[in-house]
mmCIF file of C-alpha atoms and ligand atoms in Angstrom:
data_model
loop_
_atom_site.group_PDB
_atom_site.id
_atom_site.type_symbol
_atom_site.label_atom_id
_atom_site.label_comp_id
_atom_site.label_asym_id
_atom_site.label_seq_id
_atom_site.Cartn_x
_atom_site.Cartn_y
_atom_site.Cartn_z
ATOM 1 C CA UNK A 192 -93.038 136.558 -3.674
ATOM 2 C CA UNK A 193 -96.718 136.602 -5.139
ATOM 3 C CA UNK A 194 -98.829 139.890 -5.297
ATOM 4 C CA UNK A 195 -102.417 141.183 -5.720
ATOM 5 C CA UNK A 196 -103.375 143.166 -8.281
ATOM 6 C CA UNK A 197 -107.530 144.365 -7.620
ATOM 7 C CA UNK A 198 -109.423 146.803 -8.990
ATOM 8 C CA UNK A 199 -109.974 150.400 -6.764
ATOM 9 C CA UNK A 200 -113.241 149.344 -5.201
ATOM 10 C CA UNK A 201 -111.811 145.759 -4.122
ATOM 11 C CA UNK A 202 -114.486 143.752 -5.721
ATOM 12 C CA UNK A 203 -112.441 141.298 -7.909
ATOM 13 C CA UNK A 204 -108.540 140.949 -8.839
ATOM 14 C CA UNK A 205 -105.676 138.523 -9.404
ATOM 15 C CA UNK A 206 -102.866 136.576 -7.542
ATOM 16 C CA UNK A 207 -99.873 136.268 -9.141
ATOM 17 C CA UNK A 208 -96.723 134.711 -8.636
ATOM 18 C CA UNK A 209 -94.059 136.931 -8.568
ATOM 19 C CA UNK A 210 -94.355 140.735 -7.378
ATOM 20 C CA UNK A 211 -91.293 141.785 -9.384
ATOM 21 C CA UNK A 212 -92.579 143.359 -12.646
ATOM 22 C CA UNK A 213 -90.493 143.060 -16.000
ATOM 23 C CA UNK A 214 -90.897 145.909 -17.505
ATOM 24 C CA UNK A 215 -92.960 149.319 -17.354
ATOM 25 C CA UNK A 216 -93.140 152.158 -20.437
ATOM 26 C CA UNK A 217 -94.707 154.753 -20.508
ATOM 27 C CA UNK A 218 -97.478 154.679 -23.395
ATOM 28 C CA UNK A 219 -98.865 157.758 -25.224
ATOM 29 C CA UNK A 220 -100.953 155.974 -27.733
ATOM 30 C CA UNK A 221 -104.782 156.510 -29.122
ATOM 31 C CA UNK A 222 -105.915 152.742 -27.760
ATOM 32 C CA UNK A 223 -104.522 153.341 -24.072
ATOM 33 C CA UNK A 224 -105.833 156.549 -23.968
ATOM 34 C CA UNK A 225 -109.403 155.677 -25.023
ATOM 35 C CA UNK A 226 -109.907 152.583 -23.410
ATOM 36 C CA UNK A 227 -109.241 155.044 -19.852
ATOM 37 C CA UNK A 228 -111.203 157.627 -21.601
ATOM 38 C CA UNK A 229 -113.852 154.977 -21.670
ATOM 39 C CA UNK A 230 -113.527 153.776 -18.047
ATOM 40 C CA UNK A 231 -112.999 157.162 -16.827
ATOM 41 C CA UNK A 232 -116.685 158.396 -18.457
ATOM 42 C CA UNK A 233 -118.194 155.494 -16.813
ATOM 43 C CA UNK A 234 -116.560 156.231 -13.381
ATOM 44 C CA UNK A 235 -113.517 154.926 -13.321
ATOM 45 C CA UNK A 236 -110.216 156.780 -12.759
ATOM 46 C CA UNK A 237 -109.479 160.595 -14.750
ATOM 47 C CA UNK A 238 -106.470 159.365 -17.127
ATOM 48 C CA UNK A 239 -102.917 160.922 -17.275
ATOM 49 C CA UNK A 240 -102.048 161.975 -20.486
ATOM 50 C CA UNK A 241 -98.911 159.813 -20.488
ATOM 51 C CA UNK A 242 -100.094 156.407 -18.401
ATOM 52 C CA UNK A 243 -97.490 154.236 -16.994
ATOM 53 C CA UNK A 244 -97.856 150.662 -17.807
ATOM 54 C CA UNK A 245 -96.455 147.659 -15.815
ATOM 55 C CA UNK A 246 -96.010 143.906 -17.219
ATOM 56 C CA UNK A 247 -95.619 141.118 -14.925
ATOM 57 C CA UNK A 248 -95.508 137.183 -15.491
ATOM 58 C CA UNK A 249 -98.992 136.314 -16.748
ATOM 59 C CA UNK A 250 -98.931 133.322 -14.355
ATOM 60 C CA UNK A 251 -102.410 133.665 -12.104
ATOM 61 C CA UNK A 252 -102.334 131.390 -8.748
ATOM 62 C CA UNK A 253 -105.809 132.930 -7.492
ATOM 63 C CA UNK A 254 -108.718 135.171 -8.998
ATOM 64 C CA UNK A 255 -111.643 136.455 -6.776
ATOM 65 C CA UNK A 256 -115.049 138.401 -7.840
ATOM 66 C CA UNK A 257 -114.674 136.898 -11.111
ATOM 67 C CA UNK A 258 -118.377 137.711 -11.064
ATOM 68 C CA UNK A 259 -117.472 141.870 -11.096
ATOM 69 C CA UNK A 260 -114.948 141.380 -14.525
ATOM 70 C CA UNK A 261 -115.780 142.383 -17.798
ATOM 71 C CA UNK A 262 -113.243 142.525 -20.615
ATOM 72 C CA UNK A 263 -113.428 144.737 -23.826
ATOM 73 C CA UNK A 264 -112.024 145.408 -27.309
ATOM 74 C CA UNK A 265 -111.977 148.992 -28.754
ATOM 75 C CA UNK A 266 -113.047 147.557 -31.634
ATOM 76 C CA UNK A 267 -113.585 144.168 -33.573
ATOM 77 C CA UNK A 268 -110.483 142.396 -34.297
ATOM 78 C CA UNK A 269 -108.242 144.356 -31.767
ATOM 79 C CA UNK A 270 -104.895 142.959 -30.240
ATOM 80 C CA UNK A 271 -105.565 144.148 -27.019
ATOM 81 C CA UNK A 272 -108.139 143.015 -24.562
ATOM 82 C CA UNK A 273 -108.443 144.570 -21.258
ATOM 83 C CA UNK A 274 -110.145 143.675 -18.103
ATOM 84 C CA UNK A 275 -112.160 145.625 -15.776
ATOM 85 C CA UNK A 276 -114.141 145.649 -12.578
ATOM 86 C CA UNK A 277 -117.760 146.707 -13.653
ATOM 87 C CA UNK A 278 -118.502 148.100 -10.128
ATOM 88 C CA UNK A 279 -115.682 150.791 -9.846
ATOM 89 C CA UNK A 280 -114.375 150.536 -14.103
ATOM 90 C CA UNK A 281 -110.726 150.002 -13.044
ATOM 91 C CA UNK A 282 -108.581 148.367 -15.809
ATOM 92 C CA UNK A 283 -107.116 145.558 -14.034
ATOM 93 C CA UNK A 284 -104.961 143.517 -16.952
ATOM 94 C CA UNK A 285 -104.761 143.858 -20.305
ATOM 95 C CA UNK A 286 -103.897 141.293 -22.707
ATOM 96 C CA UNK A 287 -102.187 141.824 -26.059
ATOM 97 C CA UNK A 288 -101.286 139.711 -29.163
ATOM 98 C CA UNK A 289 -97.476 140.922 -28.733
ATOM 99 C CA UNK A 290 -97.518 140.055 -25.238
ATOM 100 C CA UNK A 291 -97.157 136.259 -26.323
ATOM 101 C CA UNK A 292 -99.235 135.180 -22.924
ATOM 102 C CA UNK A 293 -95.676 135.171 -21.295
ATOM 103 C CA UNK A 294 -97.036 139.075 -19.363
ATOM 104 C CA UNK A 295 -99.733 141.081 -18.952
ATOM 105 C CA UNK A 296 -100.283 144.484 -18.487
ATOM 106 C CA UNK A 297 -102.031 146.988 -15.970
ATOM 107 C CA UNK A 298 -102.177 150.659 -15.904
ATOM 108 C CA UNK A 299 -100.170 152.361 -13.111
ATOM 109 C CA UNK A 300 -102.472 153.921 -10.335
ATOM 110 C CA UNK A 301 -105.679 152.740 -12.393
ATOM 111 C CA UNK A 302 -105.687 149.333 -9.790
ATOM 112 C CA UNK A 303 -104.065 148.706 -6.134
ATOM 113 C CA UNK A 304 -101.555 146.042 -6.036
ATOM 114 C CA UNK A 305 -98.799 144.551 -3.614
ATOM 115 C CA UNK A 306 -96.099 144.605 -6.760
ATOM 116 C CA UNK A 307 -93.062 146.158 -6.881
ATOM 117 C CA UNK A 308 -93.724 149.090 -8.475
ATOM 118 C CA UNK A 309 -90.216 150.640 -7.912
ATOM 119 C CA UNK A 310 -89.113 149.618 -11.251
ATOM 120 C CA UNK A 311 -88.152 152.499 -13.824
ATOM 121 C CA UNK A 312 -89.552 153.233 -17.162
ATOM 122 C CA UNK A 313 -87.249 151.458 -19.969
ATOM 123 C CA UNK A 314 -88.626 153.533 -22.481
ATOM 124 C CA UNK A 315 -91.572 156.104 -23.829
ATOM 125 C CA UNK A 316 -93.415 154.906 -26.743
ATOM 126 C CA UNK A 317 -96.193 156.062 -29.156
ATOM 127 C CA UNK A 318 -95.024 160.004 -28.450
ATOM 128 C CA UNK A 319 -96.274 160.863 -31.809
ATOM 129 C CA UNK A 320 -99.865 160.027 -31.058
ATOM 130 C CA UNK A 321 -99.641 161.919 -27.951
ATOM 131 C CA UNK A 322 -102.105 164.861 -27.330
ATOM 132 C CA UNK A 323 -100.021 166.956 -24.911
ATOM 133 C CA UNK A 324 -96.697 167.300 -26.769
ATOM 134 C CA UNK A 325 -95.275 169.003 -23.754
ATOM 135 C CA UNK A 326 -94.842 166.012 -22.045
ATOM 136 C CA UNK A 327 -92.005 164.558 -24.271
ATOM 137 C CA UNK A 328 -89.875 167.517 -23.099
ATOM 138 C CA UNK A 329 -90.031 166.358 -19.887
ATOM 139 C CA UNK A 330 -88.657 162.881 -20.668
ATOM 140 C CA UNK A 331 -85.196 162.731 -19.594
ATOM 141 C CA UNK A 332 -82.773 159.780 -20.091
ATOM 142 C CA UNK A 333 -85.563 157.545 -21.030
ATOM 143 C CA UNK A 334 -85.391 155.792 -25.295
ATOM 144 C CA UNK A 335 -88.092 158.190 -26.960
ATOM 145 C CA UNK A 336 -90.081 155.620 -29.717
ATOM 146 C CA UNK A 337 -92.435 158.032 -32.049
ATOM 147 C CA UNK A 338 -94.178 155.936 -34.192
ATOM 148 C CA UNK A 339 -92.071 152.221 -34.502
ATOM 149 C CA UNK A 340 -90.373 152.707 -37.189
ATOM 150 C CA UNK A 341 -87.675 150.262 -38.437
ATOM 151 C CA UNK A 342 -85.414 151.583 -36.758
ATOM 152 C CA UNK A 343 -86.930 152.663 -33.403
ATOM 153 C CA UNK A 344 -88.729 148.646 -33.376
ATOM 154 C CA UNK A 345 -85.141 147.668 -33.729
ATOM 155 C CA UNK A 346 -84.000 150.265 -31.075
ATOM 156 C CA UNK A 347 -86.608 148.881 -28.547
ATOM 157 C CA UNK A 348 -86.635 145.211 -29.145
ATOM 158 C CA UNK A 349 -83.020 145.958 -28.151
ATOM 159 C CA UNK A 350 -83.997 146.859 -24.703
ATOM 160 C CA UNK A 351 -83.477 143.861 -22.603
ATOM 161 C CA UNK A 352 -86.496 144.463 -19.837
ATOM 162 C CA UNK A 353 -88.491 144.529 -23.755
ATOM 163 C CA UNK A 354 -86.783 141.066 -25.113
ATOM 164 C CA UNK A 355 -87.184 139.571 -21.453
ATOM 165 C CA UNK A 356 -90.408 140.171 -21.343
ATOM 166 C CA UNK A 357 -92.009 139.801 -25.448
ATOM 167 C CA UNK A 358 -89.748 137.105 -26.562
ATOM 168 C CA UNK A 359 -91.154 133.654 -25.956
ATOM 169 C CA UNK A 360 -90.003 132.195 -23.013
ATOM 170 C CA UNK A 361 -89.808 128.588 -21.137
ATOM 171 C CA UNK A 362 -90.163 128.563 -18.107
ATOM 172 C CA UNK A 363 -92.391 126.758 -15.141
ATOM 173 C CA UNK A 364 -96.211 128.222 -14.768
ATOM 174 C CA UNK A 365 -98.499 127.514 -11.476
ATOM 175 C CA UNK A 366 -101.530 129.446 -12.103
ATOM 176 C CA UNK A 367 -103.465 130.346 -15.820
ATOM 177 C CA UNK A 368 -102.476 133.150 -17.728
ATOM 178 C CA UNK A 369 -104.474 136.562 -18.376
ATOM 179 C CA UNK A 370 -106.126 135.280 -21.839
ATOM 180 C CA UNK A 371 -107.162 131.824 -20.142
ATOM 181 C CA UNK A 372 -109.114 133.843 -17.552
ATOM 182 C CA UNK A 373 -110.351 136.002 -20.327
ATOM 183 C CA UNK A 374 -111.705 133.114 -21.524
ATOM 184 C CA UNK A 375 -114.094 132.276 -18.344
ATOM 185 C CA UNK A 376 -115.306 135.568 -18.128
ATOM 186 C CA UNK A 377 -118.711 135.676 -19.095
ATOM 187 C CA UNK A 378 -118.930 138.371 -21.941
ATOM 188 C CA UNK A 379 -116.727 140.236 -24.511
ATOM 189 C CA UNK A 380 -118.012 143.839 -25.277
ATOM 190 C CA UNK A 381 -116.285 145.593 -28.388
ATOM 191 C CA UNK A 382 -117.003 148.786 -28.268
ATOM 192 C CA UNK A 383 -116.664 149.357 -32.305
ATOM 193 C CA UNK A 384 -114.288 152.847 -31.413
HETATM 194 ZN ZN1 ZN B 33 -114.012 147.397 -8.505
HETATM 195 ZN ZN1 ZN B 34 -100.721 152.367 -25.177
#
C-alpha cells in the first residue's frame, strides 16, 4: 500500500509506494543531532536526545509543495542530505551515500505520515557520541553499536532489516528516488557546521 510522508505544517511531502518501512535504529550521533538542533532553532520540532529513524523504499509516485522544500548539508562534502519544509523546518527525508538510493530516511515524530510505523528498532547506533549517556541503560534487547568498529560494522551489517535495506538491490521502481528529487529542488544550503 503507498503512504504520505509531509512535513508538520502540511505544506509539501512525498508519496511513496509501499507503507511498510525496512528498517528503523535508533541514532545517537553528532550529524542527526545537529541537523534537528538546526531545525529546531529555526522552529521546527525540540529533538529527543536519542531520535528514531525510519527507512523506506526510496521509490516516490507523487511530491506536492515542492515549492516549500529546501535540502541541506552540515557541511561541504557531507554524505547526508536532508530535506525540509521551509515553512514549519520539519526534516522530511534524508538522503545518504550508504543508503545506495535503494531507502531513505525520516526522523520519527519530526513529519506525519500514513507508514507503518509499528516496526521495532533493529539496533542503537552511534551511543558513544551520545550526550545523555543515561539513555543507553535504558536500551534493552536491542544490538548496542558505539562507534563502528570492525567488529560492531560486522555485527550490524549482519542484521538482516540492515543488509535488506543497504545492500544493492533489483527490484521494479514507479516513482524517482529521494536524491532525484533532491536534484529539482531549487537550492542546496551547506551550513559549513
Ligand atoms: Zn511544513
Ligand atoms: Zn544519526
Amino acid at each position: 500500500m503507498s503512504a504520505k510522508i509531509t512535513c508538520r505544517c502540511g505544506a509539501c511531502g512525498f508519496e511513496i509506494t509501499d507503507d511498510q518501512p525496512s528498517l528503523s535504529l535508533l541514532c545517537g550521533c553528532t550529524d542527526c543531532r545537529e541537523a534537528l538542533e538546526w531545525c529546531a532553532k529555526k522552529g521546527g520540532l525540540e529533538p529527543v536526545s536519542l531520535p528514531e529513524l525510519i527507512y523506506v523504499k526510496s521509490d516516490i509516485v507523487y511530491i506536492f509543495g515542492l515549492e516549500f522544500m529546501k535540502a541541506f548539508q552540515l557541511r561541504h562534502n557531507a554524505r547526508s542530505t536532508r530535506v525540509y519544509c521551509k515553512e514549519c523546518f520539519s526534516v522530511i527525508g534524508v538522503n545518504h551515500k550508504s543508503y545506495r538510493d535503494n531507502v531513505f530516511m525520516f526522523f520519527k515524530d519530526h513529519c506525519v505520515t500514513t507508514c507503518d510505523l509499528s516496526i521495532k528498532p533493529s539496533a542503537a547506533i552511534y551511543l558513544n557520541e551520545l550526550k545523555d549517556t543515561n539513555q543507553i541503560n535504558n536500551l534493552k534487547n536491542i544490538p548496542l553499536i558505539m562507534s563502528f568498529s570492525k567488529k560492531e560494522t560486522q555485527q550490524f551489517r549482519s542484521i538482516e532489516a540492515v543488509s535488506g535495506s543497504f545492500n544493492e538491490i533489483k527490484r521494479p521502481r514507479y516513482g524517482q528516488t529521494l536524491k532525484s528529487v533532491i536534484k529539482s529542488i531549487s537550492k542546496m544550503e551547506i551550513l559549513n557546521r
